[in-house]
PDB file of C-alpha atoms in Angstrom:
ATOM      1  CA  MET A 954      98.390  27.348  48.397  1.00 53.00           C
ATOM      2  CA  PRO A 955      97.767  26.561  44.696  1.00 55.00           C
ATOM      3  CA  THR A 956     100.523  27.409  42.284  1.00 57.00           C
ATOM      4  CA  ALA A 957      99.833  29.327  39.121  1.00 57.00           C
ATOM      5  CA  ILE A 958     100.373  27.334  35.958  1.00 53.00           C
ATOM      6  CA  SER A 959     101.262  29.227  32.815  1.00 56.00           C
ATOM      7  CA  ASP A 960      98.958  28.838  29.837  1.00 54.00           C
ATOM      8  CA  SER A 961     101.567  27.079  27.723  1.00 54.00           C
ATOM      9  CA  ALA A 962     102.395  24.598  30.489  1.00 54.00           C
ATOM     10  CA  PHE A 963      98.675  23.896  30.971  1.00 52.00           C
ATOM     11  CA  ILE A 964      98.157  23.313  27.256  1.00 53.00           C
ATOM     12  CA  MET A 965     101.179  21.029  27.040  1.00 55.00           C
ATOM     13  CA  SER A 966     100.091  18.997  30.040  1.00 54.00           C
ATOM     14  CA  THR A 967      96.489  18.543  28.877  1.00 56.00           C
ATOM     15  CA  ALA A 968      97.025  18.109  25.146  1.00 57.00           C
ATOM     16  CA  SER A 969      96.218  14.616  24.013  1.00 61.00           C
ATOM     17  CA  PRO A 970      98.857  12.850  21.973  1.00 64.00           C
ATOM     18  CA  ILE A 971      98.414  12.792  18.217  1.00 68.00           C
ATOM     19  CA  VAL A 972      97.473   9.296  17.207  1.00 62.00           C
ATOM     20  CA  LYS A 973      97.676   8.363  13.568  1.00 63.00           C
ATOM     21  CA  ARG A 974      94.992   5.827  12.784  1.00 69.00           C
ATOM     22  CA  ALA A 975      95.655   2.925  10.502  1.00 68.00           C
ATOM     23  CA  PRO A 976      93.986   3.307   7.112  1.00 75.00           C
ATOM     24  CA  LEU A 977      90.585   1.716   6.783  1.00 93.00           C
ATOM     25  CA  TYR A 978      89.910   0.005   3.501  1.00 96.00           C
ATOM     26  CA  GLY A 979      86.521  -0.212   1.822  1.00 96.00           C
ATOM     27  CA  SER A 980      84.815  -3.510   2.599  1.00 95.00           C
ATOM     28  CA  PHE A 981      83.214  -5.766   0.016  1.00 96.00           C
ATOM     29  CA  ILE A 982      79.729  -4.833   1.244  1.00 96.00           C
ATOM     30  CA  SER A 983      80.306  -1.062   1.199  1.00 97.00           C
ATOM     31  CA  ARG A 984      81.862  -1.259  -2.261  1.00 97.00           C
ATOM     32  CA  PHE A 985      78.948  -3.380  -3.501  1.00 97.00           C
ATOM     33  CA  VAL A 986      76.378  -0.909  -2.123  1.00 98.00           C
ATOM     34  CA  ALA A 987      78.328   1.952  -3.762  1.00 98.00           C
ATOM     35  CA  PHE A 988      78.175  -0.002  -7.029  1.00 97.00           C
ATOM     36  CA  LEU A 989      74.386  -0.361  -6.671  1.00 97.00           C
ATOM     37  CA  ILE A 990      74.021   3.397  -6.085  1.00 98.00           C
ATOM     38  CA  ASP A 991      76.186   4.187  -9.119  1.00 98.00           C
ATOM     39  CA  THR A 992      74.283   1.685 -11.247  1.00 95.00           C
ATOM     40  CA  THR A 993      70.963   3.241 -10.201  1.00 96.00           C
ATOM     41  CA  ILE A 994      72.230   6.683 -11.215  1.00 96.00           C
ATOM     42  CA  LEU A 995      73.489   5.427 -14.578  1.00 94.00           C
ATOM     43  CA  VAL A 996      70.257   3.526 -15.293  1.00 90.00           C
ATOM     44  CA  PHE A 997      68.326   6.719 -14.521  1.00 91.00           C
ATOM     45  CA  TRP A 998      70.395   8.652 -17.083  1.00 89.00           C
ATOM     46  CA  TYR A 999      70.179   5.811 -19.599  1.00 83.00           C
ATOM     47  CA  SER A1000      66.382   5.833 -19.195  1.00 81.00           C
ATOM     48  CA  ILE A1001      66.248   9.557 -19.903  1.00 82.00           C
ATOM     49  CA  ILE A1002      68.363   9.072 -23.017  1.00 76.00           C
ATOM     50  CA  ILE A1003      66.286   6.129 -24.240  1.00 74.00           C
ATOM     51  CA  TYR A1004      63.065   8.054 -23.584  1.00 72.00           C
ATOM     52  CA  SER A1005      64.352  11.036 -25.538  1.00 71.00           C
ATOM     53  CA  MET A1006      65.451   8.732 -28.353  1.00 67.00           C
ATOM     54  CA  ALA A1007      62.021   7.096 -28.403  1.00 64.00           C
ATOM     55  CA  ASP A1008      60.526  10.535 -28.910  1.00 54.00           C
ATOM     56  CA  TYR A1009      63.087  11.207 -31.654  1.00 56.00           C
ATOM     57  CA  SER A1010      62.210   7.865 -33.201  1.00 53.00           C
ATOM     58  CA  LEU A1011      58.560   8.936 -33.495  1.00 52.00           C
ATOM     59  CA  GLN A1012      59.657  12.158 -35.188  1.00 51.00           C
ATOM     60  CA  PHE A1013      61.912  10.158 -37.496  1.00 53.00           C
ATOM     61  CA  ASN A1014      58.985   7.882 -38.440  1.00 52.00           C
ATOM     62  CA  THR A1015      56.953  10.958 -39.407  1.00 47.00           C
ATOM     63  CA  TRP A1016      59.875  12.224 -41.475  1.00 46.00           C
ATOM     64  CA  LYS A1017      60.157   8.816 -43.181  1.00 51.00           C
ATOM     65  CA  GLN A1018      56.567   9.092 -44.350  1.00 47.00           C
ATOM     66  CA  VAL A1019      57.386  12.339 -46.137  1.00 43.00           C
ATOM     67  CA  VAL A1020      60.676  11.263 -47.751  1.00 47.00           C
ATOM     68  CA  PHE A1021      60.844   8.578 -50.407  1.00 47.00           C
ATOM     69  CA  VAL A1022      64.151   6.878 -51.207  1.00 47.00           C
ATOM     70  CA  GLU A1023      64.657   4.856 -54.372  1.00 48.00           C
ATOM     71  CA  GLY A1024      67.311   2.130 -54.348  1.00 49.00           C
ATOM     72  CA  GLY A1025      70.180   1.867 -51.901  1.00 51.00           C
ATOM     73  CA  ILE A1026      69.587   1.410 -48.198  1.00 56.00           C
ATOM     74  CA  SER A1027      66.052   2.008 -46.984  1.00 63.00           C
ATOM     75  CA  LEU A1028      65.398   4.629 -44.348  1.00 66.00           C
ATOM     76  CA  LEU A1029      64.241   1.938 -41.944  1.00 67.00           C
ATOM     77  CA  GLU A1030      67.543   0.083 -42.284  1.00 66.00           C
ATOM     78  CA  PHE A1031      69.472   3.356 -42.005  1.00 67.00           C
ATOM     79  CA  GLU A1032      67.605   4.241 -38.796  1.00 70.00           C
ATOM     80  CA  ALA A1033      68.349   0.808 -37.308  1.00 69.00           C
ATOM     81  CA  VAL A1034      72.060   1.155 -38.120  1.00 65.00           C
ATOM     82  CA  LEU A1035      72.182   4.659 -36.590  1.00 68.00           C
ATOM     83  CA  GLN A1036      70.435   3.565 -33.405  1.00 71.00           C
ATOM     84  CA  LEU A1037      72.652   0.498 -33.044  1.00 67.00           C
ATOM     85  CA  PHE A1038      75.751   2.633 -33.563  1.00 66.00           C
ATOM     86  CA  PHE A1039      74.530   5.273 -31.097  1.00 69.00           C
ATOM     87  CA  TYR A1040      73.552   2.830 -28.350  1.00 69.00           C
ATOM     88  CA  SER A1041      76.610   0.635 -28.769  1.00 70.00           C
ATOM     89  CA  LEU A1042      78.926   3.648 -28.356  1.00 78.00           C
ATOM     90  CA  TYR A1043      77.031   6.109 -26.193  1.00 80.00           C
ATOM     91  CA  PHE A1044      76.325   3.988 -23.118  1.00 84.00           C
ATOM     92  CA  PRO A1045      79.829   2.541 -22.722  1.00 89.00           C
ATOM     93  CA  VAL A1046      81.324   6.024 -23.179  1.00 91.00           C
ATOM     94  CA  LEU A1047      78.962   7.489 -20.571  1.00 91.00           C
ATOM     95  CA  HIS A1048      79.786   4.625 -18.187  1.00 93.00           C
ATOM     96  CA  TRP A1049      83.543   5.064 -18.757  1.00 97.00           C
ATOM     97  CA  LEU A1050      83.448   8.844 -18.260  1.00 97.00           C
ATOM     98  CA  TYR A1051      81.324   8.566 -15.119  1.00 98.00           C
ATOM     99  CA  PHE A1052      83.827   6.322 -13.357  1.00 98.00           C
ATOM    100  CA  THR A1053      87.105   7.726 -14.663  1.00 98.00           C
ATOM    101  CA  LEU A1054      86.273  11.416 -14.289  1.00 98.00           C
ATOM    102  CA  LEU A1055      84.762  11.089 -10.818  1.00 98.00           C
ATOM    103  CA  GLU A1056      87.421   8.755  -9.408  1.00 98.00           C
ATOM    104  CA  SER A1057      90.218  11.047 -10.641  1.00 98.00           C
ATOM    105  CA  SER A1058      88.415  14.215  -9.479  1.00 98.00           C
ATOM    106  CA  PRO A1059      89.301  16.068  -6.254  1.00 98.00           C
ATOM    107  CA  LYS A1060      86.503  14.104  -4.488  1.00 97.00           C
ATOM    108  CA  GLN A1061      88.211  10.855  -5.583  1.00 98.00           C
ATOM    109  CA  ALA A1062      84.904   9.021  -5.665  1.00 98.00           C
ATOM    110  CA  THR A1063      81.811   8.303  -7.677  1.00 98.00           C
ATOM    111  CA  VAL A1064      78.499   9.386  -6.184  1.00 98.00           C
ATOM    112  CA  GLY A1065      77.997   5.912  -4.708  1.00 98.00           C
ATOM    113  CA  LYS A1066      81.442   5.782  -3.118  1.00 98.00           C
ATOM    114  CA  SER A1067      81.141   9.347  -1.837  1.00 98.00           C
ATOM    115  CA  THR A1068      77.756   8.570  -0.272  1.00 97.00           C
ATOM    116  CA  LEU A1069      79.343   5.718   1.687  1.00 97.00           C
ATOM    117  CA  GLY A1070      82.456   7.679   2.635  1.00 97.00           C
ATOM    118  CA  LEU A1071      84.795   5.816   0.293  1.00 98.00           C
ATOM    119  CA  LYS A1072      87.456   7.210  -2.003  1.00 98.00           C
ATOM    120  CA  VAL A1073      89.874   5.803  -4.578  1.00 98.00           C
ATOM    121  CA  THR A1074      93.566   6.470  -3.958  1.00 98.00           C
ATOM    122  CA  ASP A1075      96.933   5.334  -5.184  1.00 97.00           C
ATOM    123  CA  LEU A1076      99.021   3.081  -2.942  1.00 96.00           C
ATOM    124  CA  ARG A1077     100.262   6.103  -0.962  1.00 95.00           C
ATOM    125  CA  GLY A1078      96.761   7.427  -0.286  1.00 94.00           C
ATOM    126  CA  LYS A1079      96.992  10.210  -2.880  1.00 97.00           C
ATOM    127  CA  ARG A1080      94.520  11.186  -5.573  1.00 98.00           C
ATOM    128  CA  ILE A1081      94.779   9.106  -8.744  1.00 98.00           C
ATOM    129  CA  SER A1082      95.403  10.570 -12.178  1.00 98.00           C
ATOM    130  CA  PHE A1083      92.985  10.320 -15.084  1.00 98.00           C
ATOM    131  CA  LEU A1084      95.387   7.837 -16.692  1.00 98.00           C
ATOM    132  CA  ARG A1085      95.373   5.604 -13.598  1.00 98.00           C
ATOM    133  CA  ALA A1086      91.564   5.909 -13.404  1.00 98.00           C
ATOM    134  CA  ASN A1087      91.437   4.625 -16.987  1.00 98.00           C
ATOM    135  CA  ALA A1088      93.721   1.723 -16.127  1.00 98.00           C
ATOM    136  CA  ARG A1089      91.471   0.911 -13.171  1.00 98.00           C
ATOM    137  CA  TYR A1090      88.313   1.136 -15.283  1.00 98.00           C
ATOM    138  CA  PHE A1091      89.547  -1.139 -18.068  1.00 97.00           C
ATOM    139  CA  ALA A1092      91.147  -3.559 -15.609  1.00 96.00           C
ATOM    140  CA  ARG A1093      87.699  -3.830 -13.989  1.00 95.00           C
ATOM    141  CA  LEU A1094      86.621  -5.638 -17.149  1.00 92.00           C
ATOM    142  CA  ILE A1095      89.275  -8.263 -16.377  1.00 92.00           C
ATOM    143  CA  SER A1096      87.887  -8.599 -12.838  1.00 92.00           C
ATOM    144  CA  ALA A1097      84.437  -9.279 -14.239  1.00 90.00           C
ATOM    145  CA  VAL A1098      85.370 -11.816 -16.913  1.00 88.00           C
ATOM    146  CA  PRO A1099      85.870 -15.070 -14.997  1.00 81.00           C
ATOM    147  CA  LEU A1100      82.547 -15.114 -13.124  1.00 87.00           C
ATOM    148  CA  LEU A1101      83.361 -11.911 -11.193  1.00 90.00           C
ATOM    149  CA  LEU A1102      86.175 -13.733  -9.394  1.00 92.00           C
ATOM    150  CA  GLY A1103      88.412 -10.660  -9.555  1.00 94.00           C
ATOM    151  CA  PHE A1104      85.996  -8.863  -7.234  1.00 95.00           C
ATOM    152  CA  LEU A1105      86.055 -11.687  -4.683  1.00 94.00           C
ATOM    153  CA  LEU A1106      89.710 -10.911  -3.944  1.00 94.00           C
ATOM    154  CA  ILE A1107      88.361  -8.056  -1.813  1.00 96.00           C
ATOM    155  CA  LEU A1108      87.269 -10.666   0.728  1.00 95.00           C
ATOM    156  CA  SER A1109      90.705 -12.219   1.120  1.00 95.00           C
ATOM    157  CA  THR A1110      93.314  -9.476   0.724  1.00 95.00           C
ATOM    158  CA  ARG A1111      94.766  -7.393   3.540  1.00 95.00           C
ATOM    159  CA  ARG A1112      94.041  -4.072   1.838  1.00 95.00           C
ATOM    160  CA  LYS A1113      90.680  -5.201   0.397  1.00 96.00           C
ATOM    161  CA  GLN A1114      91.903  -4.917  -3.196  1.00 97.00           C
ATOM    162  CA  ALA A1115      90.096  -6.397  -6.169  1.00 97.00           C
ATOM    163  CA  LEU A1116      92.025  -7.614  -9.200  1.00 96.00           C
ATOM    164  CA  HIS A1117      91.596  -4.276 -10.983  1.00 97.00           C
ATOM    165  CA  ASP A1118      92.985  -2.472  -7.917  1.00 98.00           C
ATOM    166  CA  TYR A1119      96.124  -4.624  -8.119  1.00 97.00           C
ATOM    167  CA  VAL A1120      96.515  -3.959 -11.843  1.00 97.00           C
ATOM    168  CA  ALA A1121      96.008  -0.179 -11.497  1.00 98.00           C
ATOM    169  CA  ARG A1122      97.852  -0.018  -8.151  1.00 98.00           C
ATOM    170  CA  THR A1123      94.919   1.628  -6.362  1.00 98.00           C
ATOM    171  CA  LEU A1124      93.083   1.321  -3.059  1.00 97.00           C
ATOM    172  CA  VAL A1125      89.527   2.048  -1.991  1.00 98.00           C
ATOM    173  CA  MET A1126      89.697   3.634   1.439  1.00 97.00           C
ATOM    174  CA  THR A1127      87.252   5.139   3.870  1.00 94.00           C
ATOM    175  CA  ASP A1128      87.310   8.923   3.837  1.00 79.00           C
ATOM    176  CA  GLN A1129      88.734   9.833   7.260  1.00 70.00           C
TER     177      GLN A1129
END
């Protein structure tokens, strides 16, 4: 005759053990594809900005025909200086904000990293601060300087860290 098993005993006997998986780090390939996605997004926004500036440039040329300046800097030179100043500051600032704000956000990832299920964490797997995201961003410039060798560390380190990850004490992990 079958014996009755209480609900709690049944649950305890059939519950699978909790297994904590080892962290999975972002591979070189997945990080490179994420970089390509992010670059595509930034180039799209840069194109929109350049297109809008080209339209502004045409308006500025019309304005130059109306205004006459005697002596000093010519309007053409002034326009060239303004555009150089704008482009030399605007694009790096947009690039910097894109990476630092998104990597320190609650999603912990840029659009490219998020698409591939990656996130940026500190060494304990926690969300990074805006300050640490800045350190990571500017240290990335160091990774790029000697022929991108700082990025190749991803291929040989246990936790798949690039040089800028070591400097900023960060990891790129798969979002589990």
